[in-house]
Amino acid sequence: MRAVDIIRKKRDGGRLDAAEIAWMVHGIASGEVPDYQWSALLMAIVLNDMDASETAQLTDAMMRSGSILDLSNLEAPKVDKHSTGGVGDKTSLILAPIAAAAGLCVPMVSGRGLGHTGGTLDKLESIPGFRVDLDLSEARSVLERLGLVMIGQTAELAPADRFLYALRDATATVESIPLIAASILSKKLAEGIDALVLDVKTGDGAFLPQLEDSRQLARAMCNIGASLGKAVSALISSMEQPLGNAVGNSLEVAECLEVLRGRGPSDLIELSLELTAEMLVLGKQARSREEGLAISQRSIDDGCALERFRRLIEAQGGDPRVVDEPDRLPTAEHAVEIRARRSGIVSRVAARAIGHATMLIGAGRSRVDSRIDPAAGVVLLRKVGDEVEENEPLCRILYNRSTHLAEARELIANAFSIADQVPSPSPLIVERLGSNEERT
Ligand code: URA
């Protein structure tokens, strides 16, 4: 085969077959296909798209470019969740222990925050001592004991994605539904899972803000699951305002502990339980969404989920005392409040601006090598639909670094809109999709 023929075929609107796709992906590791030819193919894919079967074949080839975890010795159904990323999106830390306590095996490989979005690994690392860099044999041992493990991407899992993502970043070819879908699913399916629940965000703070784009991405990933024999379903959820009240790493861990104790913000509880229920249904531990919700709620009420999280922290080198004493999490030295300019009802809390502002005060990264401040963040005191009087606080900014504080304050102040009327309620879960079918 010759790369130039494959590029030409896609350039001219043709359909690549499984052998051509596998050969190109294999060529990354073997060196047979240089960067410039892959770059040309990526641009041809952006311009001419891939159909469902090409996308599935690309995912399969990328997944097979490295190791695929063999978890067949573990009896429990292996199910994970992936979110396309948002602001205050901390459901992984809640649902993984609930799902494990309810009988699933959750081998969760997560990412770091970049730009305005947060990342699970950064949140976990705000727990003193917590290690996300376990090697695969350490991870397997934690998984065997606890039914869950939470680690970062390793060099062994889907290495083709790392190479392709770097090229896409440098060649303006990130924005393609088949490339995004294959990138996400190749990494997730390399975890050796049977089923996957996707939380595809839509709205202001989402990676893809337009609902139609989120829908297409969700549909593409469900179709890949169907083609590769994995149960994949998706919830499309709103990222118009931050999820929960806390945005920033240790603040978010503390909020997750609240939820695992049966308290906490209602939107965060709702989405976490809905995602867990879907995981339980796909993993055949619940016959229906309602039963899944009841099981999830029970493992919060009886303390099993919180206990599982405590054991996870201990198993991964963290200080388990944070569970009962959240004051042991890093705290910021300074705080400042943003106050309402007028009385009324909060009609908007723009997620992207809040995410961007928290990044500026050190809670996130503007570049992959930026250093995070685990304690920095924002706590929302009012959310959409809440009443506020003039000069009452809307949120509190917690910070150690003041270099970009003025800019962050302005962004946050402008992120809030206050109106005279209650805004029409918009649903948190916008749509549900299963493999090849829409379910709303
Ligand atoms: N997240 C990924 O893992 N890959 C993409 O291409 C986009 C978002």
XYZ file of C-alpha atoms and ligand atoms in Angstrom:
448
model
C 0.000 0.000 0.000
C 1.077 3.603 -0.486
C 0.061 6.476 1.763
C -0.240 8.793 -1.232
C -2.985 6.617 -2.778
C -4.924 6.543 0.482
C -4.645 10.318 0.887
C -5.775 10.842 -2.723
C -8.755 8.560 -2.214
C -9.961 10.519 0.802
C -9.126 13.845 -0.853
C -11.415 12.878 -3.736
C -14.274 11.984 -1.417
C -13.748 8.215 -1.415
C -14.343 5.717 1.391
C -11.316 4.112 3.030
C -11.514 0.402 3.768
C -10.474 -1.311 6.996
C -7.119 -2.475 5.577
C -6.169 1.021 4.401
C -7.068 2.577 7.746
C -5.217 -0.129 9.704
C -2.166 0.299 7.455
C -2.069 4.068 7.982
C -2.417 3.747 11.763
C 0.192 0.999 11.883
C 2.443 3.297 9.846
C 2.602 5.733 12.777
C 4.559 3.307 14.921
C 6.524 1.664 12.122
C 7.605 5.013 10.685
C 6.285 4.035 7.232
C 3.932 7.012 7.228
C 5.628 10.316 8.039
C 3.920 13.248 9.789
C 3.356 15.185 6.586
C 1.367 12.371 5.002
C -0.744 11.851 8.105
C -1.304 15.614 8.249
C -2.584 15.565 4.679
C -4.899 12.651 5.453
C -6.214 14.406 8.566
C -7.081 17.487 6.523
C -8.777 15.331 3.897
C -10.857 13.715 6.664
C -11.799 17.121 8.090
C -12.935 18.278 4.659
C -14.572 15.079 3.365
C -15.642 13.355 6.593
C -15.719 9.635 7.381
C -18.799 7.457 7.477
C -19.801 5.353 10.483
C -17.900 2.256 9.461
C -14.689 4.156 8.592
C -14.930 5.898 11.984
C -15.339 2.560 13.769
C -12.389 1.086 11.855
C -10.216 4.082 12.700
C -11.153 3.732 16.381
C -10.400 0.015 16.333
C -6.998 0.530 14.700
C -6.082 3.317 17.136
C -7.199 1.227 20.112
C -5.035 -1.679 18.887
C -1.986 0.578 18.442
C -1.043 -0.198 22.069
C -2.023 -2.532 24.898
C -5.645 -3.309 25.626
C -6.165 -4.101 29.299
C -7.185 -7.712 29.723
C -9.568 -7.690 32.666
C -11.188 -11.005 31.796
C -10.114 -12.483 35.159
C -12.437 -10.011 36.906
C -16.017 -11.186 37.053
C -17.776 -7.876 37.528
C -18.965 -6.043 34.404
C -16.387 -3.431 33.416
C -18.037 -0.105 32.803
C -16.653 3.418 32.612
C -17.905 6.954 31.998
C -16.356 9.647 29.853
C -17.243 13.309 29.825
C -16.346 15.665 26.999
C -15.357 18.145 29.702
C -16.796 21.147 31.391
C -16.627 23.605 34.254
C -17.198 22.224 37.754
C -17.756 18.813 36.165
C -16.676 16.470 38.939
C -19.085 13.567 38.493
C -16.299 10.979 38.038
C -15.234 11.264 41.675
C -18.810 10.611 42.746
C -20.017 7.993 40.324
C -16.928 5.759 40.252
C -17.156 4.837 43.965
C -20.948 4.521 43.783
C -20.737 2.223 40.752
C -17.988 0.114 42.332
C -19.968 -0.187 45.566
C -22.930 -1.324 43.447
C -20.962 -4.171 41.863
C -19.321 -2.725 38.748
C -15.622 -2.720 37.931
C -14.549 0.825 36.943
C -11.063 1.073 35.359
C -11.093 4.840 34.890
C -8.349 6.478 32.816
C -8.802 10.253 32.856
C -7.220 13.432 31.625
C -6.026 16.790 32.926
C -7.711 20.145 32.604
C -6.782 22.457 29.777
C -8.073 25.941 29.018
C -11.403 26.674 30.681
C -12.217 23.019 31.502
C -11.126 21.044 34.557
C -9.661 17.538 34.627
C -10.225 14.581 36.943
C -6.503 13.977 37.477
C -5.921 17.514 38.767
C -8.831 17.180 41.183
C -7.530 13.853 42.511
C -4.006 15.225 42.859
C -5.289 17.969 45.132
C -5.731 15.207 47.735
C -2.371 15.164 49.560
C -0.296 12.180 48.380
C -2.778 10.879 45.794
C -0.955 9.192 42.890
C -2.553 9.033 39.457
C 0.599 7.678 37.795
C 0.204 4.034 38.815
C 1.655 1.618 36.277
C -0.711 -0.897 34.763
C 0.167 -3.683 37.213
C -0.370 -1.398 40.246
C -3.634 -0.221 38.695
C -4.779 -3.791 38.172
C -4.057 -4.628 41.799
C -6.145 -1.649 43.054
C -8.914 -2.598 40.640
C -8.945 -6.208 41.822
C -9.225 -5.126 45.462
C -11.656 -2.215 45.187
C -13.489 -2.546 41.874
C -12.196 0.842 40.791
C -9.020 2.673 39.996
C -8.481 6.233 38.755
C -5.305 6.870 36.782
C -3.847 8.982 33.988
C -3.191 7.999 30.414
C -0.183 5.689 30.137
C 2.219 5.363 27.209
C 0.862 1.861 26.562
C -2.792 2.812 25.956
C -3.721 3.928 22.410
C -0.342 5.552 21.573
C -1.582 6.388 18.049
C -3.993 8.881 19.596
C -1.181 10.781 21.275
C 0.644 11.096 17.977
C -2.467 12.029 16.002
C -3.739 14.474 18.617
C -0.441 16.377 18.555
C -0.578 16.529 14.752
C -4.217 17.648 14.783
C -3.399 20.365 17.259
C -0.635 21.690 14.997
C -2.533 21.389 11.699
C -5.961 22.837 12.593
C -7.606 19.435 12.241
C -9.041 18.946 15.734
C -12.581 19.932 14.724
C -13.849 16.799 13.059
C -16.542 14.579 14.568
C -15.026 11.249 13.352
C -11.538 12.264 14.540
C -12.823 13.405 17.943
C -15.000 10.301 18.348
C -12.153 7.928 17.390
C -9.735 9.762 19.669
C -12.003 9.537 22.704
C -13.210 5.987 22.180
C -9.841 4.451 21.222
C -8.482 5.486 24.638
C -11.570 4.440 26.574
C -12.010 1.061 24.847
C -8.313 0.248 25.469
C -9.285 0.071 29.159
C -10.784 -3.352 28.400
C -14.317 -2.256 29.285
C -17.585 -3.922 28.257
C -19.638 -0.741 28.302
C -19.258 3.022 28.383
C -21.539 5.883 29.349
C -20.774 9.222 27.711
C -21.611 12.588 29.157
C -21.522 14.829 26.104
C -21.720 18.440 27.194
C -23.540 21.126 25.289
C -23.871 24.884 25.792
C -21.609 27.790 26.632
C -18.888 25.940 28.601
C -18.809 22.808 26.420
C -16.009 21.808 24.058
C -18.724 21.780 21.340
C -21.254 24.459 22.414
C -23.880 23.804 19.689
C -26.450 21.122 20.476
C -26.380 19.731 16.930
C -22.587 19.193 17.160
C -22.910 17.520 20.567
C -25.664 15.312 19.167
C -23.541 14.295 16.182
C -20.575 13.482 18.405
C -22.751 11.446 20.766
C -24.331 9.596 17.866
C -20.927 8.884 16.267
C -19.586 7.423 19.528
C -22.700 5.293 20.144
C -22.396 3.965 16.583
C -18.733 3.076 17.131
C -19.773 1.136 20.235
C -22.418 -0.752 18.242
C -19.888 -1.599 15.492
C -17.234 -2.795 17.935
C -19.601 -4.834 20.093
C -19.522 -2.534 23.131
C -22.561 -1.081 24.831
C -22.196 2.693 24.582
C -24.849 5.193 25.525
C -24.788 8.935 25.920
C -26.436 11.637 27.947
C -26.203 15.095 26.447
C -26.064 17.440 29.428
C -26.138 21.193 29.772
C -22.920 23.090 30.414
C -24.533 26.540 30.235
C -23.628 27.187 33.887
C -20.991 25.369 35.983
C -22.039 22.034 37.462
C -22.416 22.229 41.237
C -21.143 25.230 43.165
C -17.399 24.605 43.329
C -14.965 25.218 40.473
C -11.322 24.493 41.318
C -9.577 21.304 42.302
C -9.615 20.887 46.101
C -12.917 22.779 46.298
C -14.426 20.251 43.914
C -13.080 17.288 45.891
C -14.709 18.735 49.016
C -17.992 19.110 47.132
C -17.821 15.482 45.963
C -17.342 14.368 49.573
C -20.504 16.318 50.438
C -22.454 14.522 47.707
C -21.136 11.142 48.851
C -22.478 12.056 52.301
C -25.926 12.689 50.817
C -25.687 16.482 50.665
C -24.523 18.940 48.029
C -25.925 20.835 45.034
C -28.966 19.322 43.338
C -27.685 19.576 39.731
C -24.479 17.733 40.612
C -26.393 15.046 42.501
C -28.876 14.621 39.659
C -26.288 14.239 36.899
C -24.018 11.973 38.975
C -26.886 9.638 39.846
C -28.278 9.592 36.299
C -24.867 8.679 34.879
C -24.337 5.997 37.519
C -27.805 4.562 36.869
C -26.979 4.350 33.160
C -23.691 2.583 33.987
C -25.579 0.086 36.159
C -28.111 -0.570 33.397
C -25.384 -1.122 30.777
C -23.475 -3.316 33.246
C -26.666 -5.299 33.943
C -26.669 -4.498 37.648
C -30.011 -2.698 37.249
C -32.976 -3.527 35.007
C -34.079 0.042 34.529
C -32.957 3.618 35.029
C -35.265 3.837 38.064
C -33.719 0.766 39.651
C -30.247 2.130 38.868
C -31.117 5.418 40.547
C -32.436 3.602 43.629
C -29.320 1.418 43.901
C -27.064 4.467 43.537
C -28.981 6.403 46.179
C -28.784 3.417 48.535
C -25.013 3.205 48.272
C -24.832 6.867 49.289
C -27.350 6.461 52.112
C -25.627 3.425 53.641
C -22.186 5.051 53.387
C -20.771 2.319 51.103
C -19.851 4.736 48.299
C -18.057 7.121 50.654
C -16.204 4.200 52.214
C -15.157 3.000 48.755
C -13.788 6.451 47.972
C -11.859 6.478 51.257
C -10.293 3.111 50.401
C -9.447 4.323 46.893
C -7.643 7.367 48.274
C -5.658 5.144 50.633
C -4.865 2.560 47.934
C -3.516 5.274 45.618
C -1.268 6.831 48.258
C -3.528 9.703 49.336
C -4.400 10.849 52.832
C -7.767 9.171 53.596
C -8.319 11.524 56.554
C -9.541 14.163 54.071
C -12.791 12.223 53.869
C -13.754 13.123 57.451
C -11.614 16.226 57.698
C -11.868 18.080 54.367
C -9.909 20.950 55.987
C -6.867 18.805 55.288
C -7.311 19.580 51.572
C -5.265 22.544 50.319
C -6.923 25.887 51.125
C -6.273 29.285 49.585
C -4.897 32.189 51.616
C -7.096 34.897 50.172
C -10.767 35.306 49.354
C -12.760 38.027 47.659
C -16.470 38.171 46.878
C -18.229 39.358 43.742
C -21.432 41.183 44.637
C -24.663 41.745 42.711
C -24.890 45.094 40.899
C -28.680 45.032 41.236
C -31.533 43.045 42.764
C -33.348 40.407 40.736
C -33.145 36.792 39.619
C -29.908 35.290 38.336
C -30.593 34.478 34.688
C -27.129 33.368 33.528
C -23.837 32.195 35.032
C -21.665 31.806 31.934
C -19.693 28.600 32.394
C -16.908 29.380 29.940
C -16.068 32.724 31.566
C -16.067 31.190 35.053
C -13.819 28.376 33.799
C -11.494 30.842 32.132
C -11.324 33.021 35.246
C -10.496 30.067 37.520
C -7.726 29.123 35.127
C -6.335 32.661 35.371
C -6.093 32.457 39.171
C -4.159 29.179 38.906
C -6.816 26.456 39.107
C -6.229 25.410 35.497
C -3.719 25.477 32.688
C -3.322 27.833 29.787
C -0.584 25.503 28.449
C -0.020 21.798 29.009
C 3.028 22.571 31.191
C 1.424 25.248 33.426
C 1.642 24.627 37.192
C -1.696 24.235 38.959
C -2.650 25.762 42.306
C -4.826 23.005 43.843
C -6.527 25.390 46.277
C -7.563 28.141 43.860
C -11.101 28.385 42.570
C -14.538 29.903 42.751
C -17.499 28.969 44.923
C -20.832 30.015 43.430
C -23.236 31.353 46.035
C -26.049 31.975 43.520
C -26.993 30.007 40.425
C -29.540 30.446 37.640
C -33.020 30.994 39.080
C -31.811 32.226 42.490
C -32.970 35.548 43.895
C -30.397 38.118 44.892
C -30.513 41.579 46.463
C -28.237 44.374 45.314
C -24.773 44.060 46.870
C -25.317 40.498 48.102
C -22.500 38.096 47.198
C -22.833 36.065 43.995
C -19.653 34.064 44.432
C -16.393 33.860 46.339
C -12.998 33.746 44.617
C -10.306 31.817 46.523
C -6.751 32.461 45.452
C -3.062 32.492 46.293
C -1.721 34.129 43.131
C -2.942 37.636 42.406
C -1.184 38.242 39.074
C -4.360 37.898 37.004
C -6.871 38.550 39.771
C -8.250 41.793 38.331
C -8.944 40.154 34.969
C -10.523 37.124 36.669
C -12.760 39.359 38.802
C -13.998 41.202 35.772
C -14.690 38.009 33.846
C -16.610 36.558 36.770
C -18.596 39.721 37.419
C -19.622 39.782 33.740
C -20.442 36.063 33.753
C -23.498 36.756 35.933
C -26.662 38.245 34.456
C -29.508 39.378 36.672
C -33.035 39.832 35.319
C -36.440 40.851 36.660
C -38.080 37.579 35.736
C -37.380 33.949 36.476
C -35.710 32.481 33.358
C -37.555 29.627 31.663
C -36.107 26.443 33.121
C -33.704 24.569 30.865
C -33.131 20.869 31.478
C -29.842 19.577 32.844
C -30.127 16.396 30.793
C -30.983 17.548 27.324
C -31.100 14.219 25.474
C -30.282 10.532 25.845
C -28.909 8.320 23.101
C -28.244 4.591 23.032
C -26.368 2.546 20.446
C -28.006 3.510 17.142
C -31.159 4.951 18.709
C -32.305 8.143 20.288
C -34.131 7.780 23.545
C -35.937 11.026 24.125
N -10.832 14.846 23.635
C -10.087 13.843 23.124
O -9.670 12.935 23.826
N -9.836 13.860 21.785
C -10.294 14.811 20.970
O -10.049 14.751 19.777
C -11.044 15.858 21.522
C -11.315 15.853 22.874
